[in-house]
Amino acid sequence: NSKYLIIVSSLKDLLCFKLLGIGNIECIAPDSENSMIPINLMQSYKDKYKKIVVLFDNDEAGIKSAKKYNCTHNFDYINLELSKDLSDSVKDFGIDKVKEEVFKLLKRVI
């Protein structure tokens, strides 16, 4: 029943995103940032969700992969600049700070 989908870079980031408790958003993770989710799955996601946003690691590989999703599927992407990835950001800054920052970033694209 969620309106939005977030594609994160890993299972641990997916679990951390769920801990943020941001409602009305579902979350998935590909096998890795460097592997694209198959086209048939992407089409079903596009049909199901109002908006899809990519949140990959804050490093060269993550940003490059997020841009690839943007070019291929026209998905917006957000870049959490606290630590290397979402789970490290939670570890380094705590749930509340990360939730606040992610929420700000999502408001810009949703």
Short mmCIF file of N, CA, C and O in Angstrom, two decimals:
data_model
loop_
_atom_site.label_atom_id
_atom_site.label_comp_id
_atom_site.label_asym_id
_atom_site.label_seq_id
_atom_site.Cartn_x
_atom_site.Cartn_y
_atom_site.Cartn_z
N ASN A 1 0.81 -1.21 0.00
CA ASN A 1 0.00 0.00 0.00
C ASN A 1 0.85 1.27 0.00
O ASN A 1 0.31 2.35 0.06
N SER A 2 2.15 1.14 0.00
CA SER A 2 3.02 2.30 0.02
C SER A 2 3.02 3.00 -1.34
O SER A 2 2.91 2.36 -2.38
N LYS A 3 3.17 4.31 -1.31
CA LYS A 3 3.20 5.09 -2.55
C LYS A 3 4.59 5.18 -3.14
O LYS A 3 4.75 5.44 -4.32
N TYR A 4 5.62 4.97 -2.30
CA TYR A 4 6.98 5.23 -2.72
C TYR A 4 7.87 4.02 -2.51
O TYR A 4 7.66 3.22 -1.60
N LEU A 5 8.90 3.93 -3.34
CA LEU A 5 9.88 2.87 -3.24
C LEU A 5 11.27 3.50 -3.20
O LEU A 5 11.58 4.38 -4.00
N ILE A 6 12.09 3.03 -2.28
CA ILE A 6 13.48 3.44 -2.19
C ILE A 6 14.34 2.23 -2.55
O ILE A 6 14.16 1.14 -2.01
N ILE A 7 15.28 2.43 -3.47
CA ILE A 7 16.24 1.39 -3.81
C ILE A 7 17.53 1.75 -3.08
O ILE A 7 18.12 2.80 -3.33
N VAL A 8 17.93 0.89 -2.15
CA VAL A 8 19.17 1.11 -1.39
C VAL A 8 20.23 0.11 -1.85
O VAL A 8 19.93 -0.83 -2.58
N SER A 9 21.45 0.30 -1.40
CA SER A 9 22.57 -0.45 -1.96
C SER A 9 22.77 -1.85 -1.38
O SER A 9 23.42 -2.67 -2.02
N SER A 10 22.25 -2.13 -0.21
CA SER A 10 22.55 -3.42 0.40
C SER A 10 21.46 -3.82 1.40
O SER A 10 20.64 -3.00 1.80
N LEU A 11 21.49 -5.07 1.80
CA LEU A 11 20.54 -5.57 2.78
C LEU A 11 20.70 -4.84 4.11
O LEU A 11 19.71 -4.48 4.75
N LYS A 12 21.94 -4.56 4.52
CA LYS A 12 22.11 -3.85 5.80
C LYS A 12 21.57 -2.42 5.72
O LYS A 12 21.01 -1.92 6.68
N ASP A 13 21.69 -1.77 4.56
CA ASP A 13 21.10 -0.44 4.39
C ASP A 13 19.57 -0.52 4.38
O ASP A 13 18.89 0.34 4.91
N LEU A 14 19.05 -1.58 3.78
CA LEU A 14 17.60 -1.80 3.78
C LEU A 14 17.09 -1.92 5.21
O LEU A 14 16.10 -1.29 5.59
N LEU A 15 17.75 -2.72 6.02
CA LEU A 15 17.35 -2.89 7.41
C LEU A 15 17.46 -1.57 8.18
O LEU A 15 16.58 -1.24 8.99
N CYS A 16 18.50 -0.81 7.93
CA CYS A 16 18.65 0.49 8.58
C CYS A 16 17.58 1.46 8.14
O CYS A 16 17.06 2.22 8.95
N PHE A 17 17.22 1.43 6.86
CA PHE A 17 16.15 2.32 6.39
C PHE A 17 14.85 1.99 7.11
O PHE A 17 14.13 2.89 7.52
N LYS A 18 14.56 0.72 7.26
CA LYS A 18 13.34 0.32 7.97
C LYS A 18 13.35 0.83 9.41
O LYS A 18 12.32 1.22 9.94
N LEU A 19 14.52 0.83 10.04
CA LEU A 19 14.64 1.34 11.41
C LEU A 19 14.32 2.83 11.51
O LEU A 19 13.92 3.30 12.58
N LEU A 20 14.49 3.56 10.41
CA LEU A 20 14.19 4.99 10.43
C LEU A 20 12.70 5.25 10.67
O LEU A 20 12.33 6.30 11.18
N GLY A 21 11.86 4.29 10.29
CA GLY A 21 10.43 4.42 10.55
C GLY A 21 9.73 5.48 9.72
O GLY A 21 8.74 6.06 10.15
N ILE A 22 10.23 5.72 8.52
CA ILE A 22 9.58 6.68 7.63
C ILE A 22 8.43 5.96 6.94
O ILE A 22 8.64 4.99 6.21
N GLY A 23 7.22 6.42 7.17
CA GLY A 23 6.03 5.74 6.67
C GLY A 23 5.80 5.91 5.18
O GLY A 23 6.36 6.79 4.54
N ASN A 24 4.97 5.04 4.65
CA ASN A 24 4.50 5.09 3.27
C ASN A 24 5.61 4.87 2.24
O ASN A 24 5.49 5.29 1.09
N ILE A 25 6.71 4.25 2.68
CA ILE A 25 7.83 3.97 1.78
C ILE A 25 8.27 2.53 1.96
O ILE A 25 8.52 2.09 3.07
N GLU A 26 8.34 1.80 0.85
CA GLU A 26 8.91 0.47 0.87
C GLU A 26 10.34 0.55 0.37
O GLU A 26 10.75 1.54 -0.23
N CYS A 27 11.09 -0.51 0.60
CA CYS A 27 12.52 -0.48 0.33
C CYS A 27 12.95 -1.81 -0.28
O CYS A 27 12.48 -2.87 0.15
N ILE A 28 13.82 -1.74 -1.28
CA ILE A 28 14.43 -2.94 -1.86
C ILE A 28 15.93 -2.69 -2.04
O ILE A 28 16.37 -1.55 -2.01
N ALA A 29 16.67 -3.78 -2.22
CA ALA A 29 18.10 -3.68 -2.48
C ALA A 29 18.47 -4.69 -3.57
O ALA A 29 18.10 -5.86 -3.48
N PRO A 30 19.20 -4.23 -4.60
CA PRO A 30 19.68 -5.19 -5.61
C PRO A 30 20.79 -6.05 -5.01
O PRO A 30 21.23 -5.81 -3.88
N ASP A 31 21.27 -7.02 -5.78
CA ASP A 31 22.37 -7.87 -5.31
C ASP A 31 23.60 -7.03 -4.96
O ASP A 31 24.32 -7.33 -4.04
N SER A 32 23.83 -5.97 -5.74
CA SER A 32 24.89 -5.03 -5.46
C SER A 32 24.57 -3.73 -6.20
O SER A 32 23.73 -3.72 -7.09
N GLU A 33 25.27 -2.67 -5.84
CA GLU A 33 25.05 -1.40 -6.53
C GLU A 33 25.40 -1.51 -8.01
O GLU A 33 24.83 -0.80 -8.84
N ASN A 34 26.31 -2.38 -8.33
CA ASN A 34 26.78 -2.49 -9.70
C ASN A 34 25.92 -3.37 -10.59
O ASN A 34 26.17 -3.47 -11.78
N SER A 35 24.92 -4.03 -10.01
CA SER A 35 24.02 -4.85 -10.82
C SER A 35 22.65 -4.17 -10.88
O SER A 35 22.08 -3.83 -9.85
N MET A 36 22.18 -3.97 -12.08
CA MET A 36 20.88 -3.33 -12.28
C MET A 36 19.76 -4.34 -12.00
O MET A 36 19.89 -5.52 -12.32
N ILE A 37 18.69 -3.86 -11.43
CA ILE A 37 17.50 -4.68 -11.23
C ILE A 37 16.92 -4.97 -12.62
O ILE A 37 16.86 -4.06 -13.46
N PRO A 38 16.50 -6.22 -12.88
CA PRO A 38 16.00 -6.57 -14.21
C PRO A 38 14.85 -5.66 -14.68
O PRO A 38 14.03 -5.22 -13.87
N ILE A 39 14.81 -5.42 -15.97
CA ILE A 39 13.83 -4.51 -16.58
C ILE A 39 12.40 -4.91 -16.25
O ILE A 39 11.57 -4.05 -15.95
N ASN A 40 12.08 -6.21 -16.29
CA ASN A 40 10.70 -6.63 -16.02
C ASN A 40 10.29 -6.30 -14.59
O ASN A 40 9.14 -5.89 -14.35
N LEU A 41 11.19 -6.43 -13.64
CA LEU A 41 10.89 -6.04 -12.27
C LEU A 41 10.75 -4.53 -12.15
O LEU A 41 9.85 -4.03 -11.48
N MET A 42 11.63 -3.80 -12.83
CA MET A 42 11.55 -2.34 -12.77
C MET A 42 10.22 -1.85 -13.32
O MET A 42 9.64 -0.92 -12.78
N GLN A 43 9.75 -2.48 -14.39
CA GLN A 43 8.46 -2.05 -14.95
C GLN A 43 7.33 -2.29 -13.97
O GLN A 43 6.44 -1.45 -13.81
N SER A 44 7.36 -3.42 -13.27
CA SER A 44 6.31 -3.68 -12.28
C SER A 44 6.38 -2.68 -11.13
O SER A 44 5.35 -2.24 -10.61
N TYR A 45 7.59 -2.29 -10.74
CA TYR A 45 7.74 -1.27 -9.70
C TYR A 45 7.22 0.08 -10.19
O TYR A 45 6.55 0.81 -9.46
N LYS A 46 7.54 0.42 -11.43
CA LYS A 46 7.07 1.69 -11.99
C LYS A 46 5.54 1.74 -12.03
O LYS A 46 4.94 2.79 -11.80
N ASP A 47 4.93 0.60 -12.32
CA ASP A 47 3.47 0.53 -12.37
C ASP A 47 2.84 0.62 -10.98
O ASP A 47 1.74 1.14 -10.82
N LYS A 48 3.54 0.13 -9.98
CA LYS A 48 2.99 0.05 -8.63
C LYS A 48 3.18 1.33 -7.81
O LYS A 48 2.30 1.70 -7.04
N TYR A 49 4.31 1.99 -7.96
CA TYR A 49 4.65 3.11 -7.08
C TYR A 49 4.52 4.45 -7.78
O TYR A 49 4.81 4.58 -8.97
N LYS A 50 4.13 5.43 -7.00
CA LYS A 50 4.01 6.80 -7.50
C LYS A 50 5.39 7.39 -7.82
O LYS A 50 5.55 8.14 -8.77
N LYS A 51 6.38 7.03 -7.00
CA LYS A 51 7.72 7.58 -7.16
C LYS A 51 8.73 6.55 -6.67
O LYS A 51 8.52 5.89 -5.65
N ILE A 52 9.85 6.43 -7.40
CA ILE A 52 10.95 5.55 -7.01
C ILE A 52 12.20 6.41 -6.88
O ILE A 52 12.50 7.21 -7.77
N VAL A 53 12.91 6.24 -5.77
CA VAL A 53 14.10 7.03 -5.48
C VAL A 53 15.25 6.08 -5.14
O VAL A 53 15.05 5.06 -4.48
N VAL A 54 16.44 6.43 -5.58
CA VAL A 54 17.63 5.62 -5.33
C VAL A 54 18.47 6.28 -4.23
O VAL A 54 18.68 7.49 -4.24
N LEU A 55 18.90 5.47 -3.27
CA LEU A 55 19.79 5.92 -2.19
C LEU A 55 20.93 4.91 -2.08
O LEU A 55 20.80 3.88 -1.42
N PHE A 56 22.02 5.17 -2.78
CA PHE A 56 23.17 4.29 -2.75
C PHE A 56 24.27 4.91 -1.90
O PHE A 56 24.11 5.98 -1.33
N ASP A 57 25.40 4.24 -1.84
CA ASP A 57 26.52 4.69 -1.01
C ASP A 57 27.04 6.06 -1.44
O ASP A 57 26.94 6.44 -2.62
N ASN A 58 27.62 6.75 -0.49
CA ASN A 58 28.19 8.06 -0.71
C ASN A 58 29.67 7.91 -1.12
O ASN A 58 30.56 8.36 -0.44
N ASP A 59 29.88 7.20 -2.21
CA ASP A 59 31.23 7.05 -2.76
C ASP A 59 31.10 7.05 -4.29
O ASP A 59 29.99 7.12 -4.83
N GLU A 60 32.23 7.01 -4.96
CA GLU A 60 32.21 7.11 -6.42
C GLU A 60 31.35 6.03 -7.07
O GLU A 60 30.55 6.31 -7.97
N ALA A 61 31.49 4.79 -6.62
CA ALA A 61 30.72 3.69 -7.21
C ALA A 61 29.22 3.86 -6.96
O ALA A 61 28.40 3.63 -7.86
N GLY A 62 28.85 4.26 -5.75
CA GLY A 62 27.44 4.44 -5.43
C GLY A 62 26.80 5.56 -6.21
O GLY A 62 25.68 5.44 -6.72
N ILE A 63 27.50 6.67 -6.32
CA ILE A 63 26.97 7.81 -7.06
C ILE A 63 26.88 7.48 -8.55
O ILE A 63 25.87 7.80 -9.21
N LYS A 64 27.86 6.78 -9.07
CA LYS A 64 27.84 6.37 -10.48
C LYS A 64 26.65 5.45 -10.76
O LYS A 64 25.94 5.61 -11.75
N SER A 65 26.40 4.50 -9.87
CA SER A 65 25.28 3.58 -10.04
C SER A 65 23.94 4.30 -9.92
O SER A 65 23.00 4.00 -10.66
N ALA A 66 23.83 5.23 -8.98
CA ALA A 66 22.60 6.00 -8.83
C ALA A 66 22.31 6.81 -10.10
O ALA A 66 21.17 6.88 -10.56
N LYS A 67 23.36 7.39 -10.67
CA LYS A 67 23.19 8.15 -11.91
C LYS A 67 22.77 7.24 -13.06
O LYS A 67 22.02 7.65 -13.95
N LYS A 68 23.24 5.99 -13.04
CA LYS A 68 22.85 5.03 -14.08
C LYS A 68 21.35 4.75 -13.99
O LYS A 68 20.67 4.69 -15.02
N TYR A 69 20.82 4.58 -12.79
CA TYR A 69 19.37 4.40 -12.62
C TYR A 69 18.62 5.64 -13.08
O TYR A 69 17.54 5.55 -13.66
N ASN A 70 19.19 6.80 -12.83
CA ASN A 70 18.57 8.05 -13.27
C ASN A 70 18.52 8.10 -14.80
O ASN A 70 17.48 8.42 -15.38
N CYS A 71 19.61 7.77 -15.44
CA CYS A 71 19.66 7.80 -16.92
C CYS A 71 18.78 6.72 -17.54
O CYS A 71 18.11 6.96 -18.54
N THR A 72 18.80 5.53 -16.95
CA THR A 72 18.07 4.40 -17.52
C THR A 72 16.57 4.47 -17.25
O THR A 72 15.77 4.16 -18.12
N HIS A 73 16.20 4.87 -16.03
CA HIS A 73 14.79 4.81 -15.62
C HIS A 73 14.21 6.17 -15.22
O HIS A 73 13.05 6.24 -14.83
N ASN A 74 15.03 7.21 -15.24
CA ASN A 74 14.60 8.54 -14.85
C ASN A 74 14.20 8.61 -13.37
O ASN A 74 13.30 9.35 -12.99
N PHE A 75 14.86 7.81 -12.52
CA PHE A 75 14.61 7.85 -11.09
C PHE A 75 15.47 8.93 -10.46
O PHE A 75 16.65 9.06 -10.78
N ASP A 76 14.87 9.69 -9.56
CA ASP A 76 15.67 10.62 -8.78
C ASP A 76 16.54 9.82 -7.82
O ASP A 76 16.21 8.69 -7.45
N TYR A 77 17.65 10.42 -7.43
CA TYR A 77 18.49 9.78 -6.42
C TYR A 77 18.85 10.83 -5.37
O TYR A 77 18.88 12.02 -5.65
N ILE A 78 19.08 10.33 -4.18
CA ILE A 78 19.52 11.20 -3.09
C ILE A 78 20.86 10.69 -2.59
O ILE A 78 21.17 9.50 -2.71
N ASN A 79 21.64 11.60 -2.04
CA ASN A 79 22.97 11.25 -1.57
C ASN A 79 23.11 11.70 -0.12
O ASN A 79 23.19 12.89 0.16
N LEU A 80 23.11 10.74 0.78
CA LEU A 80 23.29 11.01 2.20
C LEU A 80 24.78 11.19 2.46
O LEU A 80 25.55 10.24 2.36
N GLU A 81 25.19 12.39 2.79
CA GLU A 81 26.62 12.71 2.88
C GLU A 81 27.19 12.61 4.30
O GLU A 81 28.26 13.14 4.56
N LEU A 82 26.52 11.90 5.19
CA LEU A 82 27.02 11.79 6.55
C LEU A 82 28.21 10.85 6.65
O LEU A 82 29.24 11.18 7.22
N SER A 83 28.07 9.65 6.13
CA SER A 83 29.13 8.63 6.15
C SER A 83 29.09 7.90 4.81
O SER A 83 28.34 8.27 3.92
N LYS A 84 29.87 6.82 4.69
CA LYS A 84 29.95 6.10 3.43
C LYS A 84 28.61 5.57 2.96
O LYS A 84 28.29 5.62 1.79
N ASP A 85 27.82 5.02 3.87
CA ASP A 85 26.52 4.48 3.49
C ASP A 85 25.52 4.71 4.61
O ASP A 85 25.84 5.27 5.66
N LEU A 86 24.30 4.27 4.38
CA LEU A 86 23.22 4.50 5.34
C LEU A 86 23.51 3.84 6.68
O LEU A 86 23.36 4.45 7.74
N SER A 87 23.96 2.60 6.65
CA SER A 87 24.20 1.89 7.91
C SER A 87 25.36 2.52 8.70
O SER A 87 25.28 2.64 9.92
N ASP A 88 26.41 2.94 8.01
CA ASP A 88 27.50 3.63 8.70
C ASP A 88 27.03 4.97 9.27
O ASP A 88 27.46 5.38 10.36
N SER A 89 26.16 5.64 8.56
CA SER A 89 25.61 6.91 9.05
C SER A 89 24.83 6.71 10.34
O SER A 89 24.95 7.49 11.28
N VAL A 90 24.03 5.63 10.40
CA VAL A 90 23.28 5.33 11.62
C VAL A 90 24.25 5.02 12.76
O VAL A 90 24.08 5.51 13.88
N LYS A 91 25.28 4.25 12.46
CA LYS A 91 26.28 3.91 13.48
C LYS A 91 27.02 5.16 13.97
O LYS A 91 27.24 5.34 15.16
N ASP A 92 27.37 6.03 13.04
CA ASP A 92 28.18 7.21 13.38
C ASP A 92 27.38 8.37 13.98
O ASP A 92 27.90 9.10 14.81
N PHE A 93 26.14 8.53 13.55
CA PHE A 93 25.37 9.72 13.94
C PHE A 93 24.07 9.42 14.68
O PHE A 93 23.46 10.33 15.22
N GLY A 94 23.62 8.17 14.68
CA GLY A 94 22.39 7.80 15.37
C GLY A 94 21.17 7.88 14.47
O GLY A 94 21.15 8.59 13.47
N ILE A 95 20.16 7.13 14.87
CA ILE A 95 18.91 7.02 14.10
C ILE A 95 18.25 8.38 13.88
O ILE A 95 17.83 8.71 12.78
N ASP A 96 18.12 9.17 14.93
CA ASP A 96 17.38 10.43 14.83
C ASP A 96 18.01 11.39 13.83
O ASP A 96 17.30 11.99 13.01
N LYS A 97 19.32 11.56 13.86
CA LYS A 97 20.01 12.45 12.93
C LYS A 97 19.86 11.96 11.49
O LYS A 97 19.58 12.74 10.58
N VAL A 98 20.03 10.67 11.29
CA VAL A 98 19.93 10.11 9.94
C VAL A 98 18.50 10.24 9.42
O VAL A 98 18.28 10.62 8.27
N LYS A 99 17.53 9.95 10.27
CA LYS A 99 16.12 10.10 9.86
C LYS A 99 15.84 11.53 9.43
O LYS A 99 15.20 11.77 8.40
N GLU A 100 16.31 12.48 10.20
CA GLU A 100 16.11 13.89 9.88
C GLU A 100 16.73 14.23 8.52
O GLU A 100 16.10 14.89 7.68
N GLU A 101 17.95 13.78 8.27
CA GLU A 101 18.64 14.09 7.02
C GLU A 101 17.98 13.39 5.83
O GLU A 101 17.79 13.99 4.77
N VAL A 102 17.64 12.12 5.99
CA VAL A 102 16.99 11.38 4.90
C VAL A 102 15.64 12.00 4.58
O VAL A 102 15.28 12.16 3.41
N PHE A 103 14.89 12.36 5.60
CA PHE A 103 13.58 12.98 5.39
C PHE A 103 13.72 14.28 4.60
O PHE A 103 12.96 14.53 3.67
N LYS A 104 14.72 15.11 4.93
CA LYS A 104 14.96 16.35 4.18
C LYS A 104 15.25 16.05 2.71
O LYS A 104 14.74 16.72 1.82
N LEU A 105 16.11 15.07 2.48
CA LEU A 105 16.47 14.71 1.11
C LEU A 105 15.27 14.18 0.33
O LEU A 105 15.07 14.53 -0.84
N LEU A 106 14.47 13.35 0.98
CA LEU A 106 13.29 12.80 0.31
C LEU A 106 12.26 13.89 -0.02
O LEU A 106 11.63 13.84 -1.07
N LYS A 107 12.10 14.85 0.87
CA LYS A 107 11.15 15.93 0.62
C LYS A 107 11.51 16.71 -0.64
O LYS A 107 10.62 17.24 -1.31
N ARG A 108 12.78 16.77 -0.97
CA ARG A 108 13.22 17.49 -2.17
C ARG A 108 12.82 16.79 -3.45
O ARG A 108 12.65 17.44 -4.49
N VAL A 109 12.71 15.47 -3.42
CA VAL A 109 12.46 14.72 -4.65
C VAL A 109 11.06 14.11 -4.74
O VAL A 109 10.65 13.67 -5.81
N ILE A 110 10.35 14.06 -3.64
CA ILE A 110 9.01 13.45 -3.66
C ILE A 110 7.94 14.52 -3.75
O ILE A 110 7.93 15.52 -3.24
#
